[in-house]
Short mmCIF file of C-alpha atoms in Angstrom, two decimals:
data_model
loop_
_atom_site.label_atom_id
_atom_site.label_comp_id
_atom_site.label_asym_id
_atom_site.label_seq_id
_atom_site.Cartn_x
_atom_site.Cartn_y
_atom_site.Cartn_z
CA MET U 1 -52.44 -7.78 38.15
CA LYS U 2 -50.71 -4.87 36.26
CA ALA U 3 -50.16 -5.44 32.74
CA TRP U 4 -46.48 -5.20 33.17
CA GLU U 5 -46.66 -8.46 34.92
CA ALA U 6 -48.28 -10.46 32.16
CA ASN U 7 -44.86 -10.35 30.03
CA ILE U 8 -43.00 -11.83 33.51
CA ARG U 9 -41.64 -15.20 32.72
CA LYS U 10 -42.43 -17.33 35.95
CA VAL U 11 -41.22 -20.33 37.14
CA ILE U 12 -41.21 -22.59 40.99
CA PRO U 13 -37.81 -21.97 42.01
CA TYR U 14 -35.70 -24.94 42.42
CA VAL U 15 -35.21 -24.61 46.70
CA PRO U 16 -31.45 -25.37 47.41
CA GLY U 17 -30.73 -27.12 51.25
CA GLU U 18 -30.20 -25.34 53.84
CA GLN U 19 -26.91 -23.26 54.75
CA PRO U 20 -27.12 -22.39 58.56
CA LYS U 21 -25.26 -19.93 60.23
CA ASP U 22 -24.49 -22.04 63.26
CA ALA U 23 -21.05 -23.10 64.10
CA ASP U 24 -21.70 -26.67 65.89
CA ILE U 25 -24.47 -27.84 63.66
CA ILE U 26 -23.44 -31.52 62.11
CA LYS U 27 -24.66 -30.58 58.23
CA LEU U 28 -25.86 -33.58 56.58
CA ASN U 29 -28.03 -31.90 54.24
CA THR U 30 -26.56 -31.00 51.24
CA ASN U 31 -24.02 -33.77 49.94
CA GLU U 32 -20.94 -31.12 50.67
CA ASN U 33 -17.56 -33.51 51.16
CA PRO U 34 -16.27 -33.33 54.83
CA TYR U 35 -12.76 -32.69 54.15
CA PRO U 36 -10.94 -29.82 52.93
CA PRO U 37 -9.87 -29.46 49.47
CA ALA U 38 -6.31 -30.47 48.59
CA PRO U 39 -3.63 -28.52 49.65
CA GLY U 40 -2.45 -27.02 46.88
CA VAL U 41 -5.91 -25.26 46.48
CA ALA U 42 -5.24 -23.03 49.44
CA GLU U 43 -1.47 -22.85 48.26
CA ALA U 44 -3.12 -21.56 44.45
CA ILE U 45 -5.33 -18.72 46.04
CA ARG U 46 -2.66 -17.32 48.48
CA LYS U 47 -0.48 -17.37 45.34
CA LEU U 48 -3.18 -15.59 43.23
CA ALA U 49 -3.91 -13.25 46.35
CA GLY U 50 -0.47 -11.66 46.32
CA GLN U 51 -1.24 -10.73 42.52
CA PRO U 52 -3.50 -8.14 42.77
CA GLN U 53 -2.32 -7.18 38.81
CA VAL U 54 -4.16 -10.55 37.99
CA LEU U 55 -7.46 -9.73 39.84
CA ARG U 56 -7.98 -6.34 38.72
CA LYS U 57 -8.11 -8.00 34.84
CA TYR U 58 -10.93 -10.02 33.25
CA PRO U 59 -9.87 -13.67 33.53
CA ASP U 60 -9.60 -16.05 31.11
CA PRO U 61 -12.91 -16.87 29.17
CA SER U 62 -11.94 -19.58 27.59
CA ALA U 63 -10.55 -21.33 31.18
CA ASP U 64 -7.29 -23.02 29.30
CA VAL U 65 -5.73 -23.05 32.78
CA LEU U 66 -8.35 -25.31 34.24
CA VAL U 67 -10.29 -26.80 30.67
CA SER U 68 -6.04 -28.15 30.24
CA ALA U 69 -5.86 -29.73 33.59
CA ILE U 70 -9.06 -31.40 33.04
CA ALA U 71 -8.19 -32.73 29.59
CA ARG U 72 -4.61 -33.87 30.54
CA TYR U 73 -6.04 -36.09 33.52
CA TYR U 74 -8.71 -38.11 31.56
CA HIS U 75 -6.50 -38.31 28.54
CA LEU U 76 -8.85 -35.74 26.64
CA GLN U 77 -8.65 -33.01 23.99
CA LYS U 78 -9.19 -29.40 24.86
CA GLU U 79 -11.73 -29.07 22.75
CA GLN U 80 -13.93 -32.42 24.30
CA VAL U 81 -14.02 -30.10 27.67
CA PHE U 82 -16.42 -27.46 28.65
CA VAL U 83 -16.18 -25.48 32.17
CA GLY U 84 -19.19 -23.96 33.96
CA VAL U 85 -20.01 -22.25 37.46
CA GLY U 86 -20.72 -25.60 38.73
CA SER U 87 -22.64 -28.13 37.50
CA ASP U 88 -25.75 -26.37 37.54
CA ASP U 89 -24.42 -23.65 35.01
CA VAL U 90 -22.82 -26.31 32.94
CA LEU U 91 -26.50 -28.23 32.76
CA ALA U 92 -28.14 -25.07 32.56
CA MET U 93 -26.00 -24.29 29.24
CA CYS U 94 -26.69 -27.66 28.06
CA PHE U 95 -30.74 -27.41 28.67
CA LEU U 96 -30.69 -23.73 26.39
CA THR U 97 -28.41 -25.28 23.40
CA PHE U 98 -29.17 -28.56 22.93
CA PHE U 99 -32.39 -29.35 23.94
CA ASN U 100 -34.94 -27.54 21.42
CA SER U 101 -36.99 -29.91 19.45
CA GLY U 102 -40.30 -29.40 20.52
CA LYS U 103 -40.44 -32.70 21.78
CA PRO U 104 -40.44 -33.31 25.43
CA ILE U 105 -37.02 -34.43 26.90
CA LEU U 106 -37.37 -37.79 29.53
CA PHE U 107 -35.89 -38.01 32.82
CA PRO U 108 -36.59 -39.66 36.32
CA ASP U 109 -39.65 -38.67 38.38
CA ILE U 110 -37.56 -38.99 40.93
CA THR U 111 -34.21 -37.09 40.30
CA TYR U 112 -32.00 -33.61 40.66
CA SER U 113 -35.07 -31.23 41.36
CA PHE U 114 -33.16 -28.83 38.82
CA TYR U 115 -34.13 -30.74 35.78
CA ASP U 116 -37.77 -29.79 35.71
CA VAL U 117 -37.29 -26.24 36.93
CA TRP U 118 -34.96 -25.48 34.24
CA ALA U 119 -37.06 -27.04 31.90
CA ASP U 120 -39.82 -24.38 32.54
CA LEU U 121 -37.48 -21.70 32.37
CA PHE U 122 -36.99 -22.35 28.96
CA ARG U 123 -39.89 -23.51 28.00
CA ILE U 124 -38.85 -27.23 26.88
CA PRO U 125 -41.30 -29.80 26.92
CA TYR U 126 -40.58 -32.46 29.52
CA GLU U 127 -42.24 -36.06 30.50
CA CYS U 128 -40.96 -37.62 34.01
CA ARG U 129 -40.66 -41.48 33.69
CA PRO U 130 -41.22 -43.77 36.69
CA LEU U 131 -38.21 -45.19 38.65
CA ASP U 132 -39.48 -48.93 39.61
CA ALA U 133 -40.46 -49.94 43.16
CA GLN U 134 -36.99 -49.67 44.23
CA PHE U 135 -35.79 -46.43 43.15
CA ARG U 136 -34.05 -47.15 39.74
CA ILE U 137 -34.40 -46.21 36.18
CA VAL U 138 -36.08 -48.17 33.69
CA LYS U 139 -34.36 -48.43 30.37
CA GLU U 140 -37.09 -48.98 28.71
CA ASP U 141 -38.86 -46.04 29.70
CA TYR U 142 -36.08 -44.08 27.14
CA TYR U 143 -36.92 -46.17 24.23
CA LYS U 144 -39.72 -43.91 22.99
CA GLU U 145 -39.42 -40.60 20.57
CA ASN U 146 -37.87 -37.40 22.37
CA GLY U 147 -36.62 -34.39 22.76
CA GLY U 148 -33.44 -35.35 24.47
CA VAL U 149 -32.70 -37.57 27.49
CA ILE U 150 -31.24 -36.71 31.11
CA PHE U 151 -30.44 -38.60 33.92
CA PRO U 152 -28.54 -38.55 36.66
CA ASN U 153 -26.02 -41.72 37.90
CA PRO U 154 -25.62 -42.32 40.26
CA ASN U 155 -29.10 -41.08 40.50
CA ALA U 156 -30.39 -38.42 43.19
CA PRO U 157 -31.46 -38.11 46.05
CA THR U 158 -31.69 -41.97 46.06
CA GLY U 159 -28.36 -43.29 45.02
CA GLU U 160 -29.11 -45.94 42.98
CA LEU U 161 -26.03 -46.70 40.20
CA LEU U 162 -27.51 -47.98 36.59
CA PRO U 163 -24.61 -49.96 35.11
CA LEU U 164 -22.89 -48.66 32.67
CA SER U 165 -24.44 -51.67 30.42
CA GLN U 166 -27.74 -50.12 30.85
CA VAL U 167 -26.37 -46.51 30.44
CA GLU U 168 -25.14 -47.41 27.21
CA ASP U 169 -28.04 -48.90 26.13
CA ILE U 170 -29.93 -45.65 27.02
CA ILE U 171 -27.82 -43.72 24.28
CA ALA U 172 -27.77 -46.41 21.59
CA HIS U 173 -31.52 -46.20 21.68
CA ASN U 174 -31.42 -42.50 21.37
CA PRO U 175 -28.78 -41.64 18.59
CA GLN U 176 -31.47 -39.09 17.16
CA VAL U 177 -30.93 -36.66 20.21
CA ILE U 178 -28.35 -35.35 22.73
CA VAL U 179 -28.20 -38.20 25.44
CA ILE U 180 -26.65 -36.03 28.90
CA VAL U 181 -25.21 -38.42 31.93
CA ASP U 182 -25.20 -36.52 35.19
CA GLU U 183 -22.49 -38.19 36.98
CA ALA U 184 -21.94 -35.60 40.02
CA TYR U 185 -21.66 -38.67 42.40
CA ILE U 186 -19.66 -40.82 40.19
CA ASP U 187 -16.51 -40.98 42.16
CA PHE U 188 -17.83 -42.34 44.91
CA GLY U 189 -18.74 -46.27 43.69
CA GLY U 190 -19.22 -45.90 40.33
CA THR U 191 -17.82 -46.47 36.66
CA THR U 192 -18.19 -43.71 34.47
CA ALA U 193 -19.65 -43.02 31.04
CA LEU U 194 -16.87 -41.41 30.17
CA PRO U 195 -15.37 -43.91 27.96
CA LEU U 196 -18.84 -43.83 25.86
CA ILE U 197 -18.16 -40.56 24.45
CA GLU U 198 -15.39 -41.68 21.63
CA LYS U 199 -18.54 -44.19 20.63
CA TYR U 200 -21.72 -41.80 20.50
CA ASP U 201 -21.04 -38.29 19.39
CA ASN U 202 -24.52 -37.26 20.85
CA LEU U 203 -23.14 -38.06 24.35
CA LEU U 204 -22.40 -35.21 27.01
CA VAL U 205 -20.97 -36.60 30.43
CA VAL U 206 -21.26 -34.05 33.21
CA GLN U 207 -19.25 -34.13 36.53
CA THR U 208 -18.30 -31.51 39.12
CA PHE U 209 -15.67 -30.44 41.46
CA SER U 210 -18.66 -29.67 44.10
CA LYS U 211 -18.67 -33.28 45.86
CA SER U 212 -15.56 -35.40 45.53
CA ARG U 213 -12.87 -32.60 45.14
CA SER U 214 -14.18 -30.21 48.11
CA LEU U 215 -14.88 -27.40 46.19
CA ALA U 216 -18.66 -26.96 46.19
CA GLY U 217 -17.66 -23.15 47.63
CA MET U 218 -16.00 -22.31 44.38
CA ARG U 219 -18.79 -23.61 42.04
CA ILE U 220 -16.98 -25.60 39.16
CA GLY U 221 -18.45 -28.07 36.65
CA TYR U 222 -17.63 -29.23 33.32
CA ALA U 223 -18.75 -31.32 30.67
CA MET U 224 -17.14 -33.79 28.42
CA GLY U 225 -18.25 -34.77 25.16
CA ASN U 226 -17.25 -34.99 21.59
CA PRO U 227 -15.78 -31.70 19.99
CA ALA U 228 -18.98 -30.40 17.79
CA LEU U 229 -21.06 -30.44 20.87
CA ILE U 230 -18.72 -28.45 22.87
CA GLN U 231 -18.00 -25.57 21.02
CA TYR U 232 -22.56 -25.83 20.68
CA LEU U 233 -21.75 -25.35 24.66
CA ASN U 234 -19.24 -22.69 23.83
CA ASP U 235 -21.58 -20.65 21.62
CA VAL U 236 -24.19 -20.20 23.45
CA LYS U 237 -21.83 -19.72 26.42
CA TYR U 238 -19.93 -16.54 24.93
CA SER U 239 -23.72 -15.34 24.00
CA PHE U 240 -24.89 -15.08 27.62
CA ASN U 241 -21.84 -14.43 29.50
CA SER U 242 -18.32 -14.67 28.26
CA TYR U 243 -16.90 -14.49 31.55
CA THR U 244 -18.09 -17.05 33.74
CA MET U 245 -15.43 -18.88 35.71
CA ASN U 246 -13.19 -16.18 38.16
CA GLN U 247 -9.71 -16.29 38.60
CA ALA U 248 -9.94 -17.71 42.00
CA ALA U 249 -12.44 -20.91 40.68
CA LEU U 250 -9.91 -21.62 37.88
CA ALA U 251 -6.31 -21.69 39.96
CA ALA U 252 -8.65 -23.52 42.95
CA GLY U 253 -9.87 -25.94 40.40
CA ALA U 254 -6.83 -26.92 38.40
CA ALA U 255 -5.11 -27.31 41.84
CA ALA U 256 -7.09 -29.74 42.61
CA VAL U 257 -7.22 -32.22 39.45
CA GLU U 258 -3.18 -31.85 40.02
CA ASP U 259 -3.28 -33.93 43.14
CA ASP U 260 -4.85 -37.60 42.05
CA ALA U 261 -2.99 -38.81 45.29
CA TYR U 262 -5.08 -36.42 48.21
CA PHE U 263 -8.49 -36.77 45.79
CA GLN U 264 -7.97 -40.72 45.60
CA MET U 265 -7.34 -40.66 49.44
CA THR U 266 -10.71 -38.56 50.42
CA ARG U 267 -13.02 -40.05 48.44
CA GLU U 268 -12.18 -44.12 50.05
CA ARG U 269 -12.34 -42.66 53.21
CA ILE U 270 -15.71 -41.70 52.55
CA ILE U 271 -16.64 -44.87 50.87
CA ARG U 272 -15.79 -46.93 53.72
CA THR U 273 -17.67 -44.68 56.00
CA ARG U 274 -20.43 -45.32 54.31
CA GLU U 275 -19.88 -49.01 53.94
CA ARG U 276 -20.08 -48.68 57.81
CA VAL U 277 -22.84 -46.79 58.25
CA LYS U 278 -24.49 -49.18 56.04
CA GLY U 279 -24.63 -51.91 58.79
CA GLU U 280 -25.08 -49.57 61.40
CA LEU U 281 -28.51 -48.27 60.39
CA SER U 282 -29.55 -51.35 59.04
CA GLY U 283 -29.15 -52.90 62.93
CA LEU U 284 -31.63 -49.79 63.87
CA GLY U 285 -33.88 -50.62 61.55
CA PHE U 286 -33.25 -48.71 58.43
CA GLU U 287 -33.74 -49.66 55.10
CA PHE U 288 -31.94 -47.97 52.27
CA GLY U 289 -30.56 -49.03 48.09
CA ASP U 290 -27.00 -50.00 47.86
CA SER U 291 -26.31 -46.27 47.44
CA LYS U 292 -23.10 -45.83 45.38
CA SER U 293 -23.36 -41.75 46.05
CA ASN U 294 -21.93 -40.28 49.02
CA PHE U 295 -24.97 -40.19 50.92
CA LEU U 296 -27.98 -42.55 51.64
CA PHE U 297 -31.59 -42.45 51.28
CA VAL U 298 -33.47 -43.94 54.43
CA THR U 299 -36.34 -44.96 55.76
CA HIS U 300 -37.80 -46.29 58.89
CA GLU U 301 -41.45 -48.32 59.06
CA SER U 302 -41.58 -47.28 63.07
CA CYS U 303 -40.51 -43.55 62.90
CA PRO U 304 -41.93 -40.96 60.42
CA ALA U 305 -39.12 -39.46 58.57
CA GLU U 306 -40.50 -35.99 58.87
CA GLU U 307 -40.65 -36.10 62.30
CA LEU U 308 -37.42 -37.81 62.66
CA PHE U 309 -36.27 -34.46 60.15
CA GLN U 310 -37.37 -32.49 62.54
CA ALA U 311 -36.16 -34.22 65.76
CA LEU U 312 -32.80 -33.96 64.01
CA LYS U 313 -32.81 -31.02 63.44
CA LYS U 314 -33.51 -29.51 67.36
CA ALA U 315 -30.41 -31.55 67.72
CA LYS U 316 -28.19 -29.60 65.47
CA ILE U 317 -27.64 -32.68 62.70
CA TYR U 318 -29.35 -31.26 59.44
CA VAL U 319 -30.36 -33.96 56.56
CA ARG U 320 -32.47 -33.39 53.60
CA TYR U 321 -36.47 -34.19 53.61
CA PHE U 322 -38.54 -33.98 50.65
CA LYS U 323 -42.25 -33.81 51.16
CA LYS U 324 -43.00 -34.83 47.60
CA PRO U 325 -44.69 -38.39 46.47
CA ARG U 326 -43.49 -41.30 46.87
CA ILE U 327 -40.44 -39.75 49.15
CA ASP U 328 -41.90 -38.54 51.32
CA ASN U 329 -41.28 -40.70 54.32
CA TYR U 330 -37.60 -40.85 53.56
CA LEU U 331 -34.60 -38.49 54.86
CA ARG U 332 -31.23 -38.09 52.56
CA ILE U 333 -28.50 -38.06 54.43
CA THR U 334 -24.81 -37.11 53.27
CA ILE U 335 -22.02 -39.05 54.59
CA GLY U 336 -19.59 -36.79 57.04
CA THR U 337 -17.06 -37.21 58.60
CA ASP U 338 -16.47 -40.75 61.16
CA GLN U 339 -16.94 -38.68 64.24
CA GLU U 340 -20.16 -36.59 62.59
CA MET U 341 -21.82 -40.15 61.75
CA ASP U 342 -21.09 -41.28 64.81
CA ALA U 343 -22.79 -38.34 66.35
CA LEU U 344 -25.78 -39.01 64.40
CA LEU U 345 -25.52 -42.77 65.13
CA ASP U 346 -25.71 -42.06 68.86
CA PHE U 347 -28.78 -39.85 68.62
CA LEU U 348 -30.26 -42.26 66.71
CA ARG U 349 -30.08 -45.07 69.11
CA SER U 350 -31.13 -43.01 71.97
CA TYR U 351 -34.40 -41.27 69.64
CA LEU U 352 -35.36 -44.94 68.38
CA VAL U 353 -35.63 -46.65 71.81
CA SER U 354 -37.32 -43.31 73.43
#
């Protein structure tokens, strides 16, 4: 090893889902929304493209147009909203800002696999608390002394929803640390913890435009909490990169928030498709929890998940497989359009009888 290599920060990176280039695939592996963004989004981007004088300038570092839109939508003050380049950026800022006590932070053993990456990157000690046999969070596991708590609700990749009463129980048992509830999938069937930010000054609720608002390509995420926490986040952001949100993302995000009717229509459409597919998969012998997200986490007693994953891929149907303890016989399947899900079901019917 060369001398300078001893000073390099080495981590095992997060591995994102595949982004195949083929146009004729059915892509059900990264939980993207199968429907286009709200119509006003394209119009906002077209308008921006016709204003080159705007594009040559730095964007507003306070992201006011987007922060204001989010604040209006949720009936918050602007000082209660922080935005970033996808919820990944927001969560990374949260780790960097709030998890510095030297005590281990707590999160589930089966969860969003970026959490341990950030903890390792920022040298934050952590403990993974095991989900129960049904892949549910055990709230009592978060009563112990810690340096912070983070968990998704619904959880990923399991899709299991923790009732709001249990979410609040975890927050109430951790008044001395920051608790982050990662609600990337909350719009597909859960009850948000957002009202609790008025009751608990140590709570941050993080959401994203990537799933329910069809803007994964724009990378927009946001956190909501009391103004003191948001100010701390902004202090770190401005010390790290003042101009995180580009002009197009700001315009697109604001337009997406303003079209609530479209948002409600598309998310309800995904929920209906999810519930229909649950029945179809159950009839084919698959087992899964009661997902409240835009994906299903499925297993089959007689069909090994890795083999099925490869067979689906050969048929140009992409789903997600995690070769990890406890979940290596499960597949995570994003809910696509009805046509895409029917193609998946047709393949499974044929494959399971061959």
